[in-house]
Short mmCIF file of C-alpha atoms and ligand atoms in Angstrom, two decimals:
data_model
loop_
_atom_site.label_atom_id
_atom_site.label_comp_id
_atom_site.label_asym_id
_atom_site.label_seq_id
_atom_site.Cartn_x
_atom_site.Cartn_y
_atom_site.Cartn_z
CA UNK A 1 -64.06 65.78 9.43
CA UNK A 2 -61.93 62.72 10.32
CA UNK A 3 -63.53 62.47 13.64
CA UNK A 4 -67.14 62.76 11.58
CA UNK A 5 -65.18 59.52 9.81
CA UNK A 6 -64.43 57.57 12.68
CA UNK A 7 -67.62 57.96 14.40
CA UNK A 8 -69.82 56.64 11.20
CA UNK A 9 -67.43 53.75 10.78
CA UNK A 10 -67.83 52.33 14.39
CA UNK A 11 -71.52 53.37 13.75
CA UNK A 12 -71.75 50.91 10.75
CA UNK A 13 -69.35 48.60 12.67
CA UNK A 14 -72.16 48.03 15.51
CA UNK A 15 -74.53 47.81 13.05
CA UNK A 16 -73.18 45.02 11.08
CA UNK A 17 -72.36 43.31 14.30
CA UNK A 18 -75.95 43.89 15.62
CA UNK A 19 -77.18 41.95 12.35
CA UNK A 20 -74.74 38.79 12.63
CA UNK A 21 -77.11 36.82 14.66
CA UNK A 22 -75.71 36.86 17.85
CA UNK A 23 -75.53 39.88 20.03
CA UNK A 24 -72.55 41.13 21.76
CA UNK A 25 -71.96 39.57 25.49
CA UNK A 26 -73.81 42.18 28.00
CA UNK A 27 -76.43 43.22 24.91
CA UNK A 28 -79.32 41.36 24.56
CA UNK A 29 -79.70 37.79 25.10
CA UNK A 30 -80.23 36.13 21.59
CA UNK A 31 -84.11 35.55 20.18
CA UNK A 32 -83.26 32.18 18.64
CA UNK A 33 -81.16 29.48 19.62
CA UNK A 34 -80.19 25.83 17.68
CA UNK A 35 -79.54 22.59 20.02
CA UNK A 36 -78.60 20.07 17.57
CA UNK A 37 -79.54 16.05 19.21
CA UNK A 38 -77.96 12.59 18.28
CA UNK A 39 -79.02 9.98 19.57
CA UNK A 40 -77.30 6.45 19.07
CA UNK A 41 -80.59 4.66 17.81
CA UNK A 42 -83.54 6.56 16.65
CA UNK A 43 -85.93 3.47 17.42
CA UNK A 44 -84.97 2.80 20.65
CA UNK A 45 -88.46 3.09 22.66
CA UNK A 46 -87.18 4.91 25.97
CA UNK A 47 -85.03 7.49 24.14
CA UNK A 48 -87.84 8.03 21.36
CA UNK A 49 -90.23 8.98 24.99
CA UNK A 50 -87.04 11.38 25.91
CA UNK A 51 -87.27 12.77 22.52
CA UNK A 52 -91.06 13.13 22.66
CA UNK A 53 -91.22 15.00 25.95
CA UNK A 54 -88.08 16.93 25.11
CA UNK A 55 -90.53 18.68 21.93
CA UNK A 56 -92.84 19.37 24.43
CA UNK A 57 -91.20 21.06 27.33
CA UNK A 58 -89.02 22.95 24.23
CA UNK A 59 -92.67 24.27 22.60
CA UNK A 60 -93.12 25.36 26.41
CA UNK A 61 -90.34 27.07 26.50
CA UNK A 62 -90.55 28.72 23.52
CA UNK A 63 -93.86 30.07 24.40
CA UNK A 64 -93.05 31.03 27.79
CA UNK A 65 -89.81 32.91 26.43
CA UNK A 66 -90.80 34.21 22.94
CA UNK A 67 -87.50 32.53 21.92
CA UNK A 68 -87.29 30.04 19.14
CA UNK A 69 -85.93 26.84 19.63
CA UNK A 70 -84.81 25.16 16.54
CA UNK A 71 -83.65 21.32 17.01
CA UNK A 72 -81.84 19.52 14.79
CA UNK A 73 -81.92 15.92 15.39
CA UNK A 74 -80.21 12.69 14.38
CA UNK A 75 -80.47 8.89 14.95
CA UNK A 76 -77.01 7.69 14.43
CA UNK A 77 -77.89 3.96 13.52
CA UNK A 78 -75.61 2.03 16.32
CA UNK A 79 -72.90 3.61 14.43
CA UNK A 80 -70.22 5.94 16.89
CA UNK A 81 -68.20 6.97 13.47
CA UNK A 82 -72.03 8.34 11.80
CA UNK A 83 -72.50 10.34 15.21
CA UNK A 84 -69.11 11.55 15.43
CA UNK A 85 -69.94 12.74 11.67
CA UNK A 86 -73.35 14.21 12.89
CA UNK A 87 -71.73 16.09 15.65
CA UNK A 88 -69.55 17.99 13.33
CA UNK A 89 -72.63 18.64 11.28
CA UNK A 90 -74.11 20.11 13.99
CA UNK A 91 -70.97 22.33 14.39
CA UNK A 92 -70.85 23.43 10.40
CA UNK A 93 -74.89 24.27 10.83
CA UNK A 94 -74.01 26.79 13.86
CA UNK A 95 -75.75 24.93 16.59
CA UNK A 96 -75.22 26.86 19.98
CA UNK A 97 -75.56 23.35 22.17
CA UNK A 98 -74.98 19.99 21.12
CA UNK A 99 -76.70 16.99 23.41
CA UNK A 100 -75.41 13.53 22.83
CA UNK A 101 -76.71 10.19 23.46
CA UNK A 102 -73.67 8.48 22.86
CA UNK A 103 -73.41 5.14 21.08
CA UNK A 104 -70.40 3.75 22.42
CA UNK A 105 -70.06 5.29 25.98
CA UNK A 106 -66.24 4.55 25.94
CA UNK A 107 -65.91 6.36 23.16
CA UNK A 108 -66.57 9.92 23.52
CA UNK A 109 -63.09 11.78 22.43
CA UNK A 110 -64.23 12.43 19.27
CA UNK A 111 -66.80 14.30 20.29
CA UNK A 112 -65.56 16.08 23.11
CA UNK A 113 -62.52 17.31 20.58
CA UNK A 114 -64.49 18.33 17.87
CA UNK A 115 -66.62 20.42 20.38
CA UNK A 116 -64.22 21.81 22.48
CA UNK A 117 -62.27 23.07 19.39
CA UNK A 118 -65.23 24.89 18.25
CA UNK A 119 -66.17 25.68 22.25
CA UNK A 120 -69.90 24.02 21.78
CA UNK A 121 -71.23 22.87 24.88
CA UNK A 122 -71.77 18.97 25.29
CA UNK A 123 -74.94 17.96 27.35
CA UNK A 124 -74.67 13.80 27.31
CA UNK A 125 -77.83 12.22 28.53
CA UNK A 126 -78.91 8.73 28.95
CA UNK A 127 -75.99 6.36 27.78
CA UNK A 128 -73.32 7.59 30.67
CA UNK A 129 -69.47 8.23 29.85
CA UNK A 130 -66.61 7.10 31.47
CA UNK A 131 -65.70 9.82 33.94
CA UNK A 132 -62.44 10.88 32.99
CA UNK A 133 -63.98 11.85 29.81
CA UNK A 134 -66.53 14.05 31.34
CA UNK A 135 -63.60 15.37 33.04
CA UNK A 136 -62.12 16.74 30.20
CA UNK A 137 -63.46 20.26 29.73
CA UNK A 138 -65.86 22.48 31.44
CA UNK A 139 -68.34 22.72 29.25
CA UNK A 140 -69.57 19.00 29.07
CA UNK A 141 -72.48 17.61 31.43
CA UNK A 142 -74.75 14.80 31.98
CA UNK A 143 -78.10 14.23 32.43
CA UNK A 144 -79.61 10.79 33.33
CA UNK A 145 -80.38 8.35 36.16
CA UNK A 146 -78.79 6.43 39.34
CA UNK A 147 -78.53 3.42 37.32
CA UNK A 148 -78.24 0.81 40.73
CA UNK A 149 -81.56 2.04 42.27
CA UNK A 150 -83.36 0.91 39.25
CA UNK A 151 -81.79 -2.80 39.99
CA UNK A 152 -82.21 -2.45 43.52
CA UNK A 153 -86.05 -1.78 42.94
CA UNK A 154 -86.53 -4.88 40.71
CA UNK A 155 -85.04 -6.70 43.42
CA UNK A 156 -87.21 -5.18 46.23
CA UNK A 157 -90.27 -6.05 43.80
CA UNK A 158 -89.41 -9.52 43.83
CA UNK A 159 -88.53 -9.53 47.55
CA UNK A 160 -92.00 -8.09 48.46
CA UNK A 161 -93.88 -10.34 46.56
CA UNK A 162 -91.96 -13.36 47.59
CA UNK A 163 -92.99 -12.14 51.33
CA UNK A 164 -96.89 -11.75 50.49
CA UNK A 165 -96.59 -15.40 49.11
CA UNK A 166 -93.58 -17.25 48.97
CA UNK A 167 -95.53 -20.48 47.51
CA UNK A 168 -96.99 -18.35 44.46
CA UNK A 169 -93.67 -17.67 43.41
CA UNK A 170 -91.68 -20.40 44.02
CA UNK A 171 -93.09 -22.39 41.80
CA UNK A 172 -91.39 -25.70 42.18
CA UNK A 173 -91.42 -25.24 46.35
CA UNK A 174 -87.45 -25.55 46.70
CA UNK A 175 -87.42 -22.82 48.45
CA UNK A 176 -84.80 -21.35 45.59
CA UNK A 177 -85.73 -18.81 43.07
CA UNK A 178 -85.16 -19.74 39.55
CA UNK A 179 -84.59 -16.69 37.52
CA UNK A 180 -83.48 -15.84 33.88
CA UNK A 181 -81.60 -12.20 33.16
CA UNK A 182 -82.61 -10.38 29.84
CA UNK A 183 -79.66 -7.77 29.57
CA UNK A 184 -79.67 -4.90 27.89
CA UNK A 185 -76.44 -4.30 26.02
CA UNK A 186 -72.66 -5.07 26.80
CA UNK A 187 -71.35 -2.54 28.62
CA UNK A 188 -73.80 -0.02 28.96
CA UNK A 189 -73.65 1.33 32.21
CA UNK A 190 -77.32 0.67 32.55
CA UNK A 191 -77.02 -3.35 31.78
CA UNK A 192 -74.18 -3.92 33.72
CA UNK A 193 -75.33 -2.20 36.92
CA UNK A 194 -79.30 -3.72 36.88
CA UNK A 195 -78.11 -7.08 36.09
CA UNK A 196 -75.71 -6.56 39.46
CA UNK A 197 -78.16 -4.99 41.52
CA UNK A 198 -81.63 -6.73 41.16
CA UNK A 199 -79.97 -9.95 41.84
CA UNK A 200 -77.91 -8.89 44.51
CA UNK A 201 -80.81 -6.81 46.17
CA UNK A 202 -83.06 -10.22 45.93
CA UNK A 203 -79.76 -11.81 48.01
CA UNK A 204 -79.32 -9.45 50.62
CA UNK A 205 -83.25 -9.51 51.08
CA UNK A 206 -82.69 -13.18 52.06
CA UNK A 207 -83.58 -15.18 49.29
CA UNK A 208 -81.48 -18.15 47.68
CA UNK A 209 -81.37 -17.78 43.89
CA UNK A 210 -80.30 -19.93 40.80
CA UNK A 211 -79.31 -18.17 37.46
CA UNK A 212 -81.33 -20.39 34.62
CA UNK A 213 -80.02 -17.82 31.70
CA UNK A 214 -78.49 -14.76 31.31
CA UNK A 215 -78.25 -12.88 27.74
CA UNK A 216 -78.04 -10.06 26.28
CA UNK A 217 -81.15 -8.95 23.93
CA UNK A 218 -80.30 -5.45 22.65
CA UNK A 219 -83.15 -3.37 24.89
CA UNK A 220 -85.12 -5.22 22.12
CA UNK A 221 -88.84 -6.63 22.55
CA UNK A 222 -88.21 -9.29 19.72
CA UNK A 223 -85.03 -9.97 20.80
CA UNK A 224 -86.36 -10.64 24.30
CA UNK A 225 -88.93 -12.43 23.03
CA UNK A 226 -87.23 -15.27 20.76
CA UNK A 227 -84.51 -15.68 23.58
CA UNK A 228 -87.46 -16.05 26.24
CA UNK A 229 -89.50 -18.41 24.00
CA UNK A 230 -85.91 -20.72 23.64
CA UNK A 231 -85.79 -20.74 27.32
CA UNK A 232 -88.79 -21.87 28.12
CA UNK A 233 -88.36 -24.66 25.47
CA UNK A 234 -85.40 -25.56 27.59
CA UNK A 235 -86.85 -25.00 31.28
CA UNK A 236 -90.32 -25.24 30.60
CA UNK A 237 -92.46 -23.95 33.86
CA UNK A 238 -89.18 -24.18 36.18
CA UNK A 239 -88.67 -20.10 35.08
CA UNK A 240 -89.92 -18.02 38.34
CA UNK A 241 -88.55 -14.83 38.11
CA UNK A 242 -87.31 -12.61 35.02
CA UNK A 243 -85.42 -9.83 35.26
CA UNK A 244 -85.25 -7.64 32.50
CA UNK A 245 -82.95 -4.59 32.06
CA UNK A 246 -86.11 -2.61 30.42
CA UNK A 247 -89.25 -2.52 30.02
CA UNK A 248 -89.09 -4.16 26.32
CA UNK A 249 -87.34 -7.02 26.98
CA UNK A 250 -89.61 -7.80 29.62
CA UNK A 251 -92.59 -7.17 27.24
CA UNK A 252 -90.85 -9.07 24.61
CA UNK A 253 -90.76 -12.07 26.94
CA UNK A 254 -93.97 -11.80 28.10
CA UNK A 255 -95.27 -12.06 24.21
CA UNK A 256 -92.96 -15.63 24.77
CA UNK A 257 -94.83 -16.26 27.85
CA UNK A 258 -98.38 -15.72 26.35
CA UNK A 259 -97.54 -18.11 23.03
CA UNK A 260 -96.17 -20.61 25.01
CA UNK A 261 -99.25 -20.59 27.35
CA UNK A 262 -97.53 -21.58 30.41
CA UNK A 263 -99.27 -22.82 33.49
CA UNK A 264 -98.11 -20.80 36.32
CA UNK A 265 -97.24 -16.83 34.97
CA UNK A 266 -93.66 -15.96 36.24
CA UNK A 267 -92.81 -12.94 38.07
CA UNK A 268 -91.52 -10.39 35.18
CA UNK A 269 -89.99 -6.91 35.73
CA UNK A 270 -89.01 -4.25 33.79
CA UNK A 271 -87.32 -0.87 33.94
CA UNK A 272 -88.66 2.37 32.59
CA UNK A 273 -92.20 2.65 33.30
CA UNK A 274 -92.80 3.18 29.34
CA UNK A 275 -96.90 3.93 28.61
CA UNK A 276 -96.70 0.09 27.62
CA UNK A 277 -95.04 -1.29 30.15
CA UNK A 278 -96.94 0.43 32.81
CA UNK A 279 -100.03 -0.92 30.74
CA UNK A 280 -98.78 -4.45 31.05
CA UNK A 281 -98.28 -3.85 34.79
CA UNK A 282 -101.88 -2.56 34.74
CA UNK A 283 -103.51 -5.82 33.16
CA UNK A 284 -100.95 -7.84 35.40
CA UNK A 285 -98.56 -9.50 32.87
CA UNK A 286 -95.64 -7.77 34.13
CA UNK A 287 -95.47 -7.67 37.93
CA UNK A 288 -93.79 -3.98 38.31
CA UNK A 289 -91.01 -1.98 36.72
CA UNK A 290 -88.79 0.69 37.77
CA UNK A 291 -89.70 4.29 35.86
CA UNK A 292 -86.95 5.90 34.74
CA UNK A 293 -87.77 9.55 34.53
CA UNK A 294 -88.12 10.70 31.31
CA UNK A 295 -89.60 13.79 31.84
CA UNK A 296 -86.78 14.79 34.53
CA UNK A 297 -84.60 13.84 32.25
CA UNK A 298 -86.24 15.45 29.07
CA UNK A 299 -86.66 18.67 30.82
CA UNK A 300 -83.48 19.15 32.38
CA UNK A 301 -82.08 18.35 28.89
CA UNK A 302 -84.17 21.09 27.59
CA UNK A 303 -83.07 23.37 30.23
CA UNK A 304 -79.56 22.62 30.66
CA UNK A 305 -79.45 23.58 26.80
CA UNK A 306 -81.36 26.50 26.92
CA UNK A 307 -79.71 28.22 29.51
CA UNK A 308 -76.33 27.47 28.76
CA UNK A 309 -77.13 28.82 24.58
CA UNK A 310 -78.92 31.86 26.03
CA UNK A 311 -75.98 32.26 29.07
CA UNK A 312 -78.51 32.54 31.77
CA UNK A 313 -78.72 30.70 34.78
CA UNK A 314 -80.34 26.93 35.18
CA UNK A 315 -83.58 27.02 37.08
CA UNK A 316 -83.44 26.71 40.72
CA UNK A 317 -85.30 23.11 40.59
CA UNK A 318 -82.51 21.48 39.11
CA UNK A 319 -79.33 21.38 40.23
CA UNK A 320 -75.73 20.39 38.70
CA UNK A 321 -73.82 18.36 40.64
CA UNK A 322 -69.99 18.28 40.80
CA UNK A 323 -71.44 21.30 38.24
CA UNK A 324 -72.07 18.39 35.82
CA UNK A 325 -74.56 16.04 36.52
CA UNK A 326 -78.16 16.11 36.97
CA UNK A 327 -79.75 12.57 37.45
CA UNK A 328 -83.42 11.50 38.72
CA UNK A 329 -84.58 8.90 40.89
CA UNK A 330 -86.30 5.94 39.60
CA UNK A 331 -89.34 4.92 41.44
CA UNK A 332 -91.46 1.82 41.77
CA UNK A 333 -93.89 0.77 39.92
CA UNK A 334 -96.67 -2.00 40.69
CA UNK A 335 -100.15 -2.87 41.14
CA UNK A 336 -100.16 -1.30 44.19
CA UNK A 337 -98.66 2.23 43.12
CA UNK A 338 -99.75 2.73 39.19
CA UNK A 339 -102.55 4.71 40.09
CA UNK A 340 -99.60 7.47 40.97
CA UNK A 341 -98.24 7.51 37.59
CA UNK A 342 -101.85 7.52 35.59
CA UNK A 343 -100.75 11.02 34.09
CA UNK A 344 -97.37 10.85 34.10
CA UNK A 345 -96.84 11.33 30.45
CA UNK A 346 -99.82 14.08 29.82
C1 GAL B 401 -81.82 2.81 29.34
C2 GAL B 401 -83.27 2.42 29.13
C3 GAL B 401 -83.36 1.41 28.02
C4 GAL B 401 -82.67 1.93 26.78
C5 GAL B 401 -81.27 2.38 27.10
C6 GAL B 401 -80.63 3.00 25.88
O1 GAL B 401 -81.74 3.79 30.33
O2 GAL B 401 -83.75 1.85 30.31
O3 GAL B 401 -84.70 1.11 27.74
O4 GAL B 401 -83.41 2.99 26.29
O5 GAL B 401 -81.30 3.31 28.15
O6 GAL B 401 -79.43 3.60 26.20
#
């Protein structure tokens, strides 16, 4: 009789397990899983195009696996305390994975504690932490790019077309390229690296250069443009390159450019190979830009989460290095190679 006991209890024991959602390790693997996203600003062109194809390789996914992938996502305004908030959100809903585009990139403790505490995997992606704070537990990767080849491309851009025709571009004929610098935000990782390399790469190509200006414009188009249309109030037609961290910015000044209808077009270039700012390098306004992968990035996002919520294996195309990062390449964009990118984002 007691034995007829015992053996109906653990029955009704694996039952009610059984129902709670989540299997047992070594049962099943689960038929639903919850990644909950914040990202630090919700209008923020390139990481709206991250969240874009991120929907589509997840309906992909889900259709290809039968399991349902439920996303929760959040723009946290610019504001590190309203993500920290929306990361504990996440927590209290029962995502399995949380990915984080972090606001302020020195500032990640919060949400490494809060996760680790409740043992949540972190995937970062896009705005890069400071090592040591990747460092801290073993459940916390990043997905992204090698920031200082998109610099080095801009400057290799410049370089090549400088070769082609040296007199086109140097406007004035001093031999010196005049250039202005649209940055992207203080201390992002991103900013601070492109604004290094492109110049840098333009030196060690052999040219002379002269700084003009050099601000920062919030990866914003308007905020490129109204610092771009002051410039060329000051230095009227002696502006012969710009360099701008993004794609935006370098849109936003060449909305400056066309207003002001200069006489001899700059060189502009961007970063991130955005649908518009490949279309500007297609009608010629913008002389080439450096795509940032954002369907790499999007997918190994999506599959990073997935397989770490279902506890399978990452595919074998992507690979974790130092079993934390995956970045992409960026490659270069211009006249010359757009037709390689014409269905890029299809
Ligand atoms: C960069 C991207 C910018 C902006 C920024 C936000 O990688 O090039 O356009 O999206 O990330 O963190």
């Amino acid at each position: 009789m007691k034995k007829g006991m015992a053996v109906l209890l653990c029955a009704l024991l694996v039952a009610t397990l059984a129902g709670c959602g989540r299997p047992l390790t070594g049962t099943e693997p689960p038929k639903t899983i919850k990644i909950g996203i914040s990202v630090y600003d919700q209008y923020d062109t390139f990481v709206s195009l991250l969240n874009e194809r991120f929907d589509q390789f997840k309906r992909e996914k889900e259709q290809q696996t039968g399991v349902t992938i439920t996303v929760l996502r959040e723009g946290a305004g610019g504001s590190q305390v309203t993500q920290n908030n929306q990361v504990e959100a996440f927590i209290r809903d029962g995502c399995d994975i949380i990915c984080v585009n972090l606001v302020d990139r020195t500032d990640a403790a919060m949400v490494i504690e809060k996760a680790e505490a409740a043992n949540i995997p972190v995937v970062f992606f896009n705005r890069e932490l400071v090592e040591e704070d990747l460092e801290r537990w073993n459940k916390l990767y990043y997905v992204g790019a090698y920031a200082l080849e998109s610099g080095k491309i801009q400057g290799e851009i410049v370089a090549d077309r400088c070769r082609q025709n040296m007199a086109e571009v140097d406007i004035n004929g001093d031999g010196i390229l005049q250039y202005v610098m649209l940055e992207g935000e203080a201390g992002h990782q991103d900013a601070v690296v492109r604004t290094e390399y492109s110049v840098s790469t333009l030196i060690a190509e052999g040219y002379a250069v002269e700084r003009l200006e050099d601000e920062i414009a919030n990866w914003s188009r308007a905020q490129a443009e109204t610092k771009m249309a002051q410039w060329l109030a000051t230095h009227g037609g002696a502006i012969e390159v710009v360099f701008a961290n993004n794609d935006d910015m370098a849109l936003g000044a060449i909305d400056a450019l066309k207003k002001a209808n200069v006489e001899r077009w700059p060189l502009v270039v961007g970063i991130d190979g955005t649908p518009v700012g490949m279309q500007a390098v297609r009608e010629g306004t913008m002389t080439g830009t450096a795509l940032n992968d954002a369907n790499g990035q999007a997918q190994a996002l999506m599959e990073l989460a997935f397989s770490l919520a279902m506890g399978q294996p990452l595919p074998a195309e992507f690979t974790l290095q130092e079993g934390k990062y995956i970045r992409f390449p960026y490659k270069t964009v211009t006249a010359e190679t757009l037709n390689l990118y014409e269905d890029f984002y299809k």
